[in-house]
Coordinates of C-alpha atoms in Angstrom, one line a residue:
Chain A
X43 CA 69.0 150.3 203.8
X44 CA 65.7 148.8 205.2
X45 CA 66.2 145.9 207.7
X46 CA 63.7 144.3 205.4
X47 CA 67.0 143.8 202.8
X48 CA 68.7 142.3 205.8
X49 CA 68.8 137.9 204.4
X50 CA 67.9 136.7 207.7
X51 CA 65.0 139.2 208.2
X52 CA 63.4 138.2 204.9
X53 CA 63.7 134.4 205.7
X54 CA 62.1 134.8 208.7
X55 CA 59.3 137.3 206.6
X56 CA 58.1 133.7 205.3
X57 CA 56.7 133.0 208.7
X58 CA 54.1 134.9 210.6
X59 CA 51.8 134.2 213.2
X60 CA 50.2 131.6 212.0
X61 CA 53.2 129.3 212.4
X62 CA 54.0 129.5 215.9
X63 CA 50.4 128.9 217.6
X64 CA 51.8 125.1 217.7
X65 CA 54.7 125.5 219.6
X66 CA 57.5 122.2 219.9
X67 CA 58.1 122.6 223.3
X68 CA 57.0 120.2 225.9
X69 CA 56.3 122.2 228.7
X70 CA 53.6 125.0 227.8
X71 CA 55.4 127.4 229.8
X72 CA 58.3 127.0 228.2
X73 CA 58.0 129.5 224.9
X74 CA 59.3 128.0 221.3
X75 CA 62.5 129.3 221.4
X76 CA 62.1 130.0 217.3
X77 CA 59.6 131.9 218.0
X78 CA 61.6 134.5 220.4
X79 CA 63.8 134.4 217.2
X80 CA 61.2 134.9 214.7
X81 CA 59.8 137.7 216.9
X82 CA 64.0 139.4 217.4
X83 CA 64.4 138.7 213.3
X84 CA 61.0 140.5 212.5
X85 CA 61.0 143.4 215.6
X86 CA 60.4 145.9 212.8
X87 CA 57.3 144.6 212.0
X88 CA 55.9 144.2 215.8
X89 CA 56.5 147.6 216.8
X90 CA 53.7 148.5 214.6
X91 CA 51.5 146.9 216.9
X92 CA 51.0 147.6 220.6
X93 CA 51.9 151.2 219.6
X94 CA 50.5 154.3 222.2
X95 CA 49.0 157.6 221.7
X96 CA 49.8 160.4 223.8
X97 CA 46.1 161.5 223.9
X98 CA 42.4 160.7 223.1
X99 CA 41.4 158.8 219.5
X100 CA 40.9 161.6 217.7
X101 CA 42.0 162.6 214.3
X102 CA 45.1 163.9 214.9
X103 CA 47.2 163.4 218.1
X104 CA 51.1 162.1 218.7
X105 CA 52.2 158.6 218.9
X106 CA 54.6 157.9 221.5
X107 CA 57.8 157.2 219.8
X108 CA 60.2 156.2 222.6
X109 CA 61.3 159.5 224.8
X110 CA 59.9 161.5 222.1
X111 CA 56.6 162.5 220.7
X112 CA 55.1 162.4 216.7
X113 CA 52.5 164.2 215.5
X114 CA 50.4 161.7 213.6
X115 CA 47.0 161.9 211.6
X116 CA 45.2 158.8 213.2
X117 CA 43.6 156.6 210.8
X118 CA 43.3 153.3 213.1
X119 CA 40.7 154.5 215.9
X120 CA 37.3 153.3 215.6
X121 CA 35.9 156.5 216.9
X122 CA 33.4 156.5 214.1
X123 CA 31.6 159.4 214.8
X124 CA 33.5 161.0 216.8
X125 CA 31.8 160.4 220.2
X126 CA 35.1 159.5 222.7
X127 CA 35.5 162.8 223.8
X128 CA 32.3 164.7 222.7
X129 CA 31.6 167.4 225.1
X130 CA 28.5 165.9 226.3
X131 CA 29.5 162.2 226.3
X132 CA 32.5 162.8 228.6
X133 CA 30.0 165.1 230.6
X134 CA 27.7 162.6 231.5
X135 CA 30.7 159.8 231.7
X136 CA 32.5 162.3 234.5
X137 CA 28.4 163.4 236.2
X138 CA 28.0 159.3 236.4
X139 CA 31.8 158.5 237.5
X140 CA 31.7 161.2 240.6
X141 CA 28.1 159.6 241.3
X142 CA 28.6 155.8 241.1
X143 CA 32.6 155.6 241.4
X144 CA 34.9 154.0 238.9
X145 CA 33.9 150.3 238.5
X146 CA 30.7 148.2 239.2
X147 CA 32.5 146.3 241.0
X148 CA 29.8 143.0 241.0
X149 CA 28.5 140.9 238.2
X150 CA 25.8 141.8 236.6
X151 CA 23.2 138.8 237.5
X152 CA 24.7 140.0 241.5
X153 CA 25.0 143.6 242.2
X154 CA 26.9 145.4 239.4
X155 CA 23.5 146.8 237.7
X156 CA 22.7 150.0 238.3
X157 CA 19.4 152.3 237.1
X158 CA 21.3 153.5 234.2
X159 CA 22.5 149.9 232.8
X160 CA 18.4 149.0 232.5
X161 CA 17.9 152.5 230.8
X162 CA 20.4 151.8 228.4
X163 CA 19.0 148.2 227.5
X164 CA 15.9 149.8 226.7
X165 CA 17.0 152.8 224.7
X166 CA 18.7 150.0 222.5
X167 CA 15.4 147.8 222.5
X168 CA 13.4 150.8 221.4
X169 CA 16.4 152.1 218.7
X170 CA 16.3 148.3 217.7
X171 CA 12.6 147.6 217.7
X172 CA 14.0 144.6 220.0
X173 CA 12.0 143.1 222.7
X174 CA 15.0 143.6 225.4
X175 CA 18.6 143.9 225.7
X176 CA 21.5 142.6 227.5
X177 CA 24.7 144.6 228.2
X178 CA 28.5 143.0 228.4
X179 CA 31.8 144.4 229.6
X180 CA 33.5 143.8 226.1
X181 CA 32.6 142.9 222.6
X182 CA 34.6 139.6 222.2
X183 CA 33.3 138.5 225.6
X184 CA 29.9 139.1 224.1
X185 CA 30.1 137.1 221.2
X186 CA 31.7 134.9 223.0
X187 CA 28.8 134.6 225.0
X188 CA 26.3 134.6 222.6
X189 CA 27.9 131.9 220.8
X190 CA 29.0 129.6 223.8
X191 CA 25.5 130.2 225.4
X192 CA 23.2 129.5 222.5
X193 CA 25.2 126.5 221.2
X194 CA 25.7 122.8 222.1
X195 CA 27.6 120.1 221.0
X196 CA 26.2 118.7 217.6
X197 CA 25.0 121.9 217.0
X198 CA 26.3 124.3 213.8
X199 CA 27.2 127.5 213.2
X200 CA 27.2 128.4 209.3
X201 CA 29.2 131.3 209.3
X202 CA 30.7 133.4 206.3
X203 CA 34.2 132.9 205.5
X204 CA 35.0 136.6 206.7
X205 CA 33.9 136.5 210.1
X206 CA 35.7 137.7 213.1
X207 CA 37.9 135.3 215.3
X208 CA 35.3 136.3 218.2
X209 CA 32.6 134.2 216.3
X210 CA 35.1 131.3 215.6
X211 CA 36.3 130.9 219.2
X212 CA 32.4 131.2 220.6
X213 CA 32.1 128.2 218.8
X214 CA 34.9 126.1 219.6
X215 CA 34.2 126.9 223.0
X216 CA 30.6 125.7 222.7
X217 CA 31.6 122.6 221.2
X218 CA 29.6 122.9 218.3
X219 CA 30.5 122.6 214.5
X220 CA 31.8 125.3 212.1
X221 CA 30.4 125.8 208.6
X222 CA 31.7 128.0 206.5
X223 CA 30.1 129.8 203.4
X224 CA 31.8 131.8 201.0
X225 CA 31.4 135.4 201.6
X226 CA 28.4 136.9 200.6
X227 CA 27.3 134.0 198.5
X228 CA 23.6 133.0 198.8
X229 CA 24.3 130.1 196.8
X230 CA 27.3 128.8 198.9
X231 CA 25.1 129.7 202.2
X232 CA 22.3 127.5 200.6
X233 CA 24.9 124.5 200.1
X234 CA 25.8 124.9 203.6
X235 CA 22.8 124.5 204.6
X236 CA 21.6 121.6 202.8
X237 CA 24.6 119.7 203.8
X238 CA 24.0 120.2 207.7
X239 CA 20.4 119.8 207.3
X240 CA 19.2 118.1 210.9
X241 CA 21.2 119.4 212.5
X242 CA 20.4 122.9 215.1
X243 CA 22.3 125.3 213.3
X244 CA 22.6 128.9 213.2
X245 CA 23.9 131.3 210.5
X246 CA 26.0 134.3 211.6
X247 CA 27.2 137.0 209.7
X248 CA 28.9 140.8 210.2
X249 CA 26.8 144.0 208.7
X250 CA 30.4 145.4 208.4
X251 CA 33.2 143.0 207.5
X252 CA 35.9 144.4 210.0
X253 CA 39.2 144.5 207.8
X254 CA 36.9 144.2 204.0
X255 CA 34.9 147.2 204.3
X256 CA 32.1 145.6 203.0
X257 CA 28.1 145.3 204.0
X258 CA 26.7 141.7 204.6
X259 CA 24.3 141.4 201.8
X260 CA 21.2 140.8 204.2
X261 CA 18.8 141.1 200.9
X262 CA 20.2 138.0 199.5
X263 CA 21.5 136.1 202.3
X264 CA 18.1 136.4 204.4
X265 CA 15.4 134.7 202.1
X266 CA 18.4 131.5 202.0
X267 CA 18.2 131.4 205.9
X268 CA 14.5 131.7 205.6
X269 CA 14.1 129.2 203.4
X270 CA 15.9 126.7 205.1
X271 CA 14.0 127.7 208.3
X272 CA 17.6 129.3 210.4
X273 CA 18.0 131.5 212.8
X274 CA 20.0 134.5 211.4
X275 CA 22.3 136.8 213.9
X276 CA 24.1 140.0 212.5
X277 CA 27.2 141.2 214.4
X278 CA 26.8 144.9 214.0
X279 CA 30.2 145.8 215.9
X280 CA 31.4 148.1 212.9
X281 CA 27.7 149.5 212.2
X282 CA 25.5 149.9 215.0
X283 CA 25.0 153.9 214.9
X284 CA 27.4 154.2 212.1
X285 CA 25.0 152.9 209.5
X286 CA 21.2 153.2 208.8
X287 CA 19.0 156.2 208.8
X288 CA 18.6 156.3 212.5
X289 CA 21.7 154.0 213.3
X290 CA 20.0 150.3 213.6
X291 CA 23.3 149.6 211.5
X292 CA 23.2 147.4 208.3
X293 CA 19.9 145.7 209.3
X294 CA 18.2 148.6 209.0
X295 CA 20.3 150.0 205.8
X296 CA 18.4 147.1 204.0
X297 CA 15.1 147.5 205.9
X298 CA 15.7 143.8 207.1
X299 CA 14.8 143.6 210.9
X300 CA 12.3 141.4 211.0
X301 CA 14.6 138.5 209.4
X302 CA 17.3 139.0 211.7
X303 CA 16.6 136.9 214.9
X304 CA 19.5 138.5 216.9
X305 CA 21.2 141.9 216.7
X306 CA 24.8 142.3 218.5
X307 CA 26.6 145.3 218.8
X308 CA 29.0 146.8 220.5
X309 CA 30.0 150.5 221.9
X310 CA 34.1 150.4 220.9
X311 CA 33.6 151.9 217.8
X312 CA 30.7 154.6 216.8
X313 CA 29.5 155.0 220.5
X314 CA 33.5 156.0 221.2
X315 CA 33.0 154.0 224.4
X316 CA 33.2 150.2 225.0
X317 CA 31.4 147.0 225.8
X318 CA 29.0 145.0 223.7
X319 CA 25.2 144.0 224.0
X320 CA 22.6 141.4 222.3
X321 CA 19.1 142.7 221.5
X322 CA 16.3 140.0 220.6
X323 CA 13.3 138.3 221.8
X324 CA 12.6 138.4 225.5
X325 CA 13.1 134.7 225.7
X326 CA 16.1 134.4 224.2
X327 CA 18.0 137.3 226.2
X328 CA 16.6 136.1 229.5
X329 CA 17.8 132.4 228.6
X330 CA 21.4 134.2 227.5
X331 CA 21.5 136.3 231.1
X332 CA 21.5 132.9 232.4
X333 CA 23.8 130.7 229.9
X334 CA 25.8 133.2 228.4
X335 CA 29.2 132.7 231.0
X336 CA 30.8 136.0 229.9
X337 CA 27.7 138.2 231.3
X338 CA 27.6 136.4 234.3
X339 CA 30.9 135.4 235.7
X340 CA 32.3 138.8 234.6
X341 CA 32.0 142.2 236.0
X342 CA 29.4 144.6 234.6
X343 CA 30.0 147.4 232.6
X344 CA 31.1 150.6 234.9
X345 CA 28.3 153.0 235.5
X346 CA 30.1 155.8 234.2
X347 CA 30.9 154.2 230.6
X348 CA 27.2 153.1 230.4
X349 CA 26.4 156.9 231.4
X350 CA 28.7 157.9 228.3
X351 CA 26.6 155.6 225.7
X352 CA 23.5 156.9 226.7
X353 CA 24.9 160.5 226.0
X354 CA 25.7 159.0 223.0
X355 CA 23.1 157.7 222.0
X356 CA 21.3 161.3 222.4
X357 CA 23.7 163.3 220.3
X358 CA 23.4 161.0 217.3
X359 CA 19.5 161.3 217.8
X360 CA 20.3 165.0 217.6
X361 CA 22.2 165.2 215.0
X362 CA 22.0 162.7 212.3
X363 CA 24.0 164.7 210.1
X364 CA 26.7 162.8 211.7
X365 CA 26.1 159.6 209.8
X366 CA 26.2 161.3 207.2
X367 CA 29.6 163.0 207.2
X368 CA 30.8 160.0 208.1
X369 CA 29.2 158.3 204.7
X370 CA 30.7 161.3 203.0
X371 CA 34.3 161.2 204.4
X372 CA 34.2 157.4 203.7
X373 CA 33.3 158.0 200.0
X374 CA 35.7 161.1 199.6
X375 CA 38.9 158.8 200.8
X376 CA 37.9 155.8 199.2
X377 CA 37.7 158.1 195.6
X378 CA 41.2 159.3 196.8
X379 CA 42.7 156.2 197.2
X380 CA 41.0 154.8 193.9
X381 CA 42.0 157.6 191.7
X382 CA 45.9 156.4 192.9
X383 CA 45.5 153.2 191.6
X384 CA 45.5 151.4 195.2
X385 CA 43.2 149.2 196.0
X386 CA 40.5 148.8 198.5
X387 CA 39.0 145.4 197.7
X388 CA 35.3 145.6 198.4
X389 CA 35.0 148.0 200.8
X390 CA 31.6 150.5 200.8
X391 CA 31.5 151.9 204.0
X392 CA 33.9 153.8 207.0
X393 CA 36.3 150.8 207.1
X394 CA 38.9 151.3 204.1
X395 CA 41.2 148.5 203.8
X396 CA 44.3 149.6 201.6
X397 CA 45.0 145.9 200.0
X398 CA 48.8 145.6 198.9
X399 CA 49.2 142.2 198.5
X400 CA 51.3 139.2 199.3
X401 CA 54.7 140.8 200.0
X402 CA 55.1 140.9 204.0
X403 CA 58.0 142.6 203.6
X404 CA 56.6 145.8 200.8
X405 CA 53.8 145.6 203.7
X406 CA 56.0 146.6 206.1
X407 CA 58.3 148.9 204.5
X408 CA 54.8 150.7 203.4
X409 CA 54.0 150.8 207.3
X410 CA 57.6 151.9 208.0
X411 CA 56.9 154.8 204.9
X412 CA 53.8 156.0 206.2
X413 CA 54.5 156.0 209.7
X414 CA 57.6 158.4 209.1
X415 CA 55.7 160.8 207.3
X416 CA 52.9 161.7 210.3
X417 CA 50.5 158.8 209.2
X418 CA 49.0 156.3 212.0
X419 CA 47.6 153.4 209.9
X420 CA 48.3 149.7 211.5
X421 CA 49.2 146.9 209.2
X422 CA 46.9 143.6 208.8
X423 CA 49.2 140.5 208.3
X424 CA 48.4 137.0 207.8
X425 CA 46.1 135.3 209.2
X426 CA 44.4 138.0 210.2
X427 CA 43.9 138.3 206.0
X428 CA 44.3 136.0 203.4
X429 CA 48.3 135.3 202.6
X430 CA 47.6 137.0 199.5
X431 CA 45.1 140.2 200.8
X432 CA 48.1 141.5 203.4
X433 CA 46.8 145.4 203.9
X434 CA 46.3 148.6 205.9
X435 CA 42.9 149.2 207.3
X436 CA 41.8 152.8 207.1
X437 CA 39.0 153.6 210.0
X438 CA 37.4 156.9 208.4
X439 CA 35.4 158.9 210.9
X440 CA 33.2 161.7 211.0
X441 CA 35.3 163.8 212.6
X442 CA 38.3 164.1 210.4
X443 CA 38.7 167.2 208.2
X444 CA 38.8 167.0 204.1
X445 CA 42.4 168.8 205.4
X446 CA 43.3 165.6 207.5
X447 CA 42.2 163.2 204.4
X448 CA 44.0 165.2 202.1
X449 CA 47.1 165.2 204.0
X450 CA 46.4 161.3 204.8
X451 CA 45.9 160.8 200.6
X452 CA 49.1 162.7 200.4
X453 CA 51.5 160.4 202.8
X454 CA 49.8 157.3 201.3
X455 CA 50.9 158.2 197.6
X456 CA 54.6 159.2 198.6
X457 CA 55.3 155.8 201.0
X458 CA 54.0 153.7 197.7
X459 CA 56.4 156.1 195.6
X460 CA 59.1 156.0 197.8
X461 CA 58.7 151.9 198.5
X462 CA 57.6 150.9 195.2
X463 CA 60.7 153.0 193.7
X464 CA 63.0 151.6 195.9
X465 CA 62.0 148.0 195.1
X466 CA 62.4 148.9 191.4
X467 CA 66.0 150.0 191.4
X468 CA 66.7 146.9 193.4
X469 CA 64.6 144.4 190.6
X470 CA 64.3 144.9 187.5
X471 CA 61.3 143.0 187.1
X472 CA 59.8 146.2 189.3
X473 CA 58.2 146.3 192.6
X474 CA 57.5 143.1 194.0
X475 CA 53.4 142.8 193.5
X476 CA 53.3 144.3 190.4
X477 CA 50.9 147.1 191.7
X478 CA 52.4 150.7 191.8
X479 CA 50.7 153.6 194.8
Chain B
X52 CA 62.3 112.5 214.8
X53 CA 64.3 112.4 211.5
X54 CA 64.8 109.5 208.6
X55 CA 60.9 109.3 208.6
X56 CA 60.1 107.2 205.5
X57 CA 57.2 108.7 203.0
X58 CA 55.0 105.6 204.2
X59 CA 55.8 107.0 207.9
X60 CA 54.7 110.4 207.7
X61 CA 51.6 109.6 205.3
X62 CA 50.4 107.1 208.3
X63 CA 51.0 110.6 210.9
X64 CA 48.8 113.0 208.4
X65 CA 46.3 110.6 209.0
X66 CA 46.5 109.6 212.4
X67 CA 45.8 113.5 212.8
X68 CA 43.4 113.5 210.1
X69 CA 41.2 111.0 211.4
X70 CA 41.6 112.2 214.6
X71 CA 40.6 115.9 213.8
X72 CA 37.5 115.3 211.1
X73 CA 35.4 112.8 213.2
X74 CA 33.4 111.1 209.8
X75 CA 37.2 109.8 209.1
X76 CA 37.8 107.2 212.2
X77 CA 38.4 103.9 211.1
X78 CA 37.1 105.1 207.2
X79 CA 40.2 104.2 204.4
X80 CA 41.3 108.0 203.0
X81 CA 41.9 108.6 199.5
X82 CA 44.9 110.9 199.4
X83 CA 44.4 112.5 196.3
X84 CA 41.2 114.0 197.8
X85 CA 42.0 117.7 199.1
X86 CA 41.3 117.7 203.3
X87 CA 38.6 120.2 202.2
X88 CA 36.8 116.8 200.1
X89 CA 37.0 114.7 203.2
X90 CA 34.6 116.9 205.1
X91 CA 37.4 118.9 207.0
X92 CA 36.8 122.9 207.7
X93 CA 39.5 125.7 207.8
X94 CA 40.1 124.8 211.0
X95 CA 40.3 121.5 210.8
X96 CA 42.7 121.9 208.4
X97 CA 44.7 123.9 210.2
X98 CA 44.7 121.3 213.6
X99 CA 46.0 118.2 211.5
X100 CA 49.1 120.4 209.7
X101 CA 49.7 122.1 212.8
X102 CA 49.7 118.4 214.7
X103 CA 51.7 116.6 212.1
X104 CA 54.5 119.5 212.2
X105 CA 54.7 119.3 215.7
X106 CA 55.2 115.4 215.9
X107 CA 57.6 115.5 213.3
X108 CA 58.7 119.0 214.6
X109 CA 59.1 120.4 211.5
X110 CA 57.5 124.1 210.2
X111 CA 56.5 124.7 207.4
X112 CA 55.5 128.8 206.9
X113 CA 51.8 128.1 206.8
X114 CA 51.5 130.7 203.7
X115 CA 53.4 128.0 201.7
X116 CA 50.8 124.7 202.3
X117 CA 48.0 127.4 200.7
X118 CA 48.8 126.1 197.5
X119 CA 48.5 122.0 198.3
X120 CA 45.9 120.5 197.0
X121 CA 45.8 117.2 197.8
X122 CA 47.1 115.4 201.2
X123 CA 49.2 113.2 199.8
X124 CA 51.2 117.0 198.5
X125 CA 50.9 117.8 202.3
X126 CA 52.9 114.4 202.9
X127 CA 55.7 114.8 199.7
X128 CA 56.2 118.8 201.8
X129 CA 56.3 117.3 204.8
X130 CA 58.9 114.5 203.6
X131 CA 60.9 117.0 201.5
X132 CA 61.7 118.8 204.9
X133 CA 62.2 116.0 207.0
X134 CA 64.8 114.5 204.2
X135 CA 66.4 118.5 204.4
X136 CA 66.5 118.0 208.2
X137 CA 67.9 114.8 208.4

């Protein structure tokens, strides 16, 4: 007995987040008392989130499980190559944290800069073929900057449907209109444009789609944006490093640099560190130092994790055989999952979303299942996803074993056997999406 | 806020309406257009439910208005529940 079969648990399943960001009380800090139900009704499904490991991001570790401690193969870290605790990266991080101590204690456009924050803006210029380079203290903060810096009232951002919240609230916060396009449509980009015509307008798009898995198809989407004479940004938070021959992410996959006006990336996921930075034209950047409220009413990056991407940035430079493994894990666990009958909507790349539909509560049983049986994989709910595209979201890396995939394939068939089984002796119409692990 | 007449909460949805899509203010509004048709965005969308729910403080799991099509389905919802609550 699952407290998902509990009556009142499954009328509350109904809701989710999306429901309580209006709250009915009158005095904001006074929280909606239905929503401190909500949360009580559904606590199986939030202690999936905020969970802690008991060690670095690595591909296997332990999850701390109240007083106790389980084992876990880790499928939710963006460590994409395997950097957050490579040998030379944490050397250089510890040789730059005895040196410069542990924060940077000043903004950026004040004192927080160091020698090493300019040397890793230019490394990035050069890996980029950028003109220069500007570092923040955290990826949302960046777009956030780049957005609300750039934009103005009356101004439009025409953004693919998929983008990340980070985009969305740059915006807002700019005061400047949303457009949205259907993802990865040229045609529906072209509409957009058309109909906001006049107007300053931007077009922003991700070279990996966070929870899809998919590449933003730059070849088609570029010539549109062209065309219509707009500025087009890439967010390459998911593929800076992780993609293209020498790690210029999805831009460079499809050879497309010199029709993206602005590159932003950041250092959370394949540089195993974290912050975020915007390369472009001189101009821009220096206007962004300036306008960009995040860079400069924040604190800078610390020394030491700017010391850690640079080390970064030489191992993948010496070995680009990383990439590759993580190409070739990506592929091998996709095939897996395929050959199972699960699906994993569009995905190409390291992000693997395992798509199980609309049923909050199969979602969470599945997260129950495969948390129980050693596997560390977070659940995606509404409206995070679409109401019907509720998922797991599998962060392959370079540095787990065809052993650690294996055993990962393994737990994923047996929690859809077990759930999907379960449901069926309860219904006789069978499990409740129709779609069998 | 219960006993709201159809005609009541109709003239709410588009007090938020008009208030959220800025091309709306003062303009009549065809109900049997879909909010999308009447120039709002996703998020748009999302302001005027989420501010007609809260004046009428009623909710409505979001997941369940993905299948409206019209406003003037967004009102019959929103009148269904207030008749339920009253």
């Amino acid at each position: 007995m699952s407290a998902w079969d509990d009556p009142a648990t499954r009328a509350a399943a109904r809701y989710s987040l999306a429901d309580f960001a209006t709250s009915f009380t009158d005095d904001p800090l006074e929280i909606d008392p239905e929503f401190t139900r909500w949360r009580a009704l559904t606590a199986g499904a939030a202690g999936h989130y905020q969970q802690a490991m008991d060690g670095p991001p690595e591909p296997r570790g332990r999850l701390i499980d109240g007083a106790g401690r389980r084992s876990v193969i880790n499928l939710s870290a963006y460590n994409y190559l395997g950097l957050a605790r490579h040998p030379a990266v944490v050397e250089a991080a510890a040789r730059a944290l005895e040196r410069y101590g542990v924060g940077a204690c000043g903004s950026p456009m004040i004192s927080g800069r160091t020698g090493l924050h300019d040397a890793l803006e230019r490394r990035l210029s050069r890996l980029l073929g950028r003109e220069r380079t500007m570092l923040f203290n955290s990826g949302y903060a960046g777009v956030l900057g780049l957005t609300a810096g750039l934009l103005r009232k009356g101004d439009v951002a025409v953004v693919d449907a998929r983008i990340h919240l980070s985009v969305i609230d740059g915006v807002r916060l700019a005061g400047a209109r949303l457009r949205f396009f259907a993802h990865n449509d040229p045609d529906a980009l072209d509409r957009a444009l058309t109909e906001t015509a006049g107007a300053r307008r931007v077009v922003m798009v991700e070279g990996v789609y966070s929870l899809d898995g998919d590449m933003a198809d730059l070849p088609r989407l570029a010539p549109v944006c062209a065309a219509h004479g707009v500025g087009l940004i890439v967010d390459e938070a998911h593929s800076v490093l992780a993609c293209g021959a020498a790690g210029g992410g999805v831009t460079e996959h499809h050879g497309m640099s010199d029709e993206v006006a602005l590159y932003y990336g950041t250092f959370s996921k394949a540089f195993g560190g974290m912050g975020g930075f915007v390369s472009g034209p001189a101009a821009t950047i220096d206007y962004l130092c300036h306008y960009a409220d995040s860079y400069g009413f924040s604190c800078a990056l610390p020394t030491c994790m700017v010391a850690a991407h640079l080390a970064a940035l030489d191992v993948v430079q010496a070995d680009p055989g990383l990439a590759r493994r993580l190409a070739d894990n990506a592929a091998y666990f996709r095939a897996g999952l395929n050959r199972r009958g699960i699906d994993t909507g569009d995905s190409n790349t390291h992000v693997v979303p395992i798509v199980v539909g609309a049923d909050r509560s199969r979602l969470y049983r599945l997260a129950d299942a495969l948390r129980a049986r050693g596997l560390f994989i977070v659940p995606f709910d509404y409206p995070s996803v679409p109401v019907d595209g509720l998922r797991f979201r599998a962060c392959v890396t370079a540095a787990h074993t065809r052993a650690d995939l294996d055993e990962a394939l393994a737990i994923i068939e047996q929690a859809f056997a077990a759930v999907d089984s379960a449901a069926a002796s309860l219904s006789p119409a069978g499990p409740p999406d129709g779609r069998s692990g | 806020m219960s006993h709201q007449t159809r005609e009541e909460i109709e003239r709410i949805v588009l007090t938020h309406l008009r208030r959220t899509v800025m091309q709306l203010e003062g303009q009549p509004i065809d109900t049997s257009l879909s909010m999308k048709d009447l120039g709002a965005n996703s998020l748009d969308i999302v302001e005027v439910v989420s501010g007609s729910m809260r004046t009428l403080r009623i909710r409505i799991p979001r997941a369940e208005l993905e299948h409206l099509t019209d406003v003037a389905g967004l009102v019959d919802l929103l009148h269904a529940k207030a008749l339920e609550k009253s």
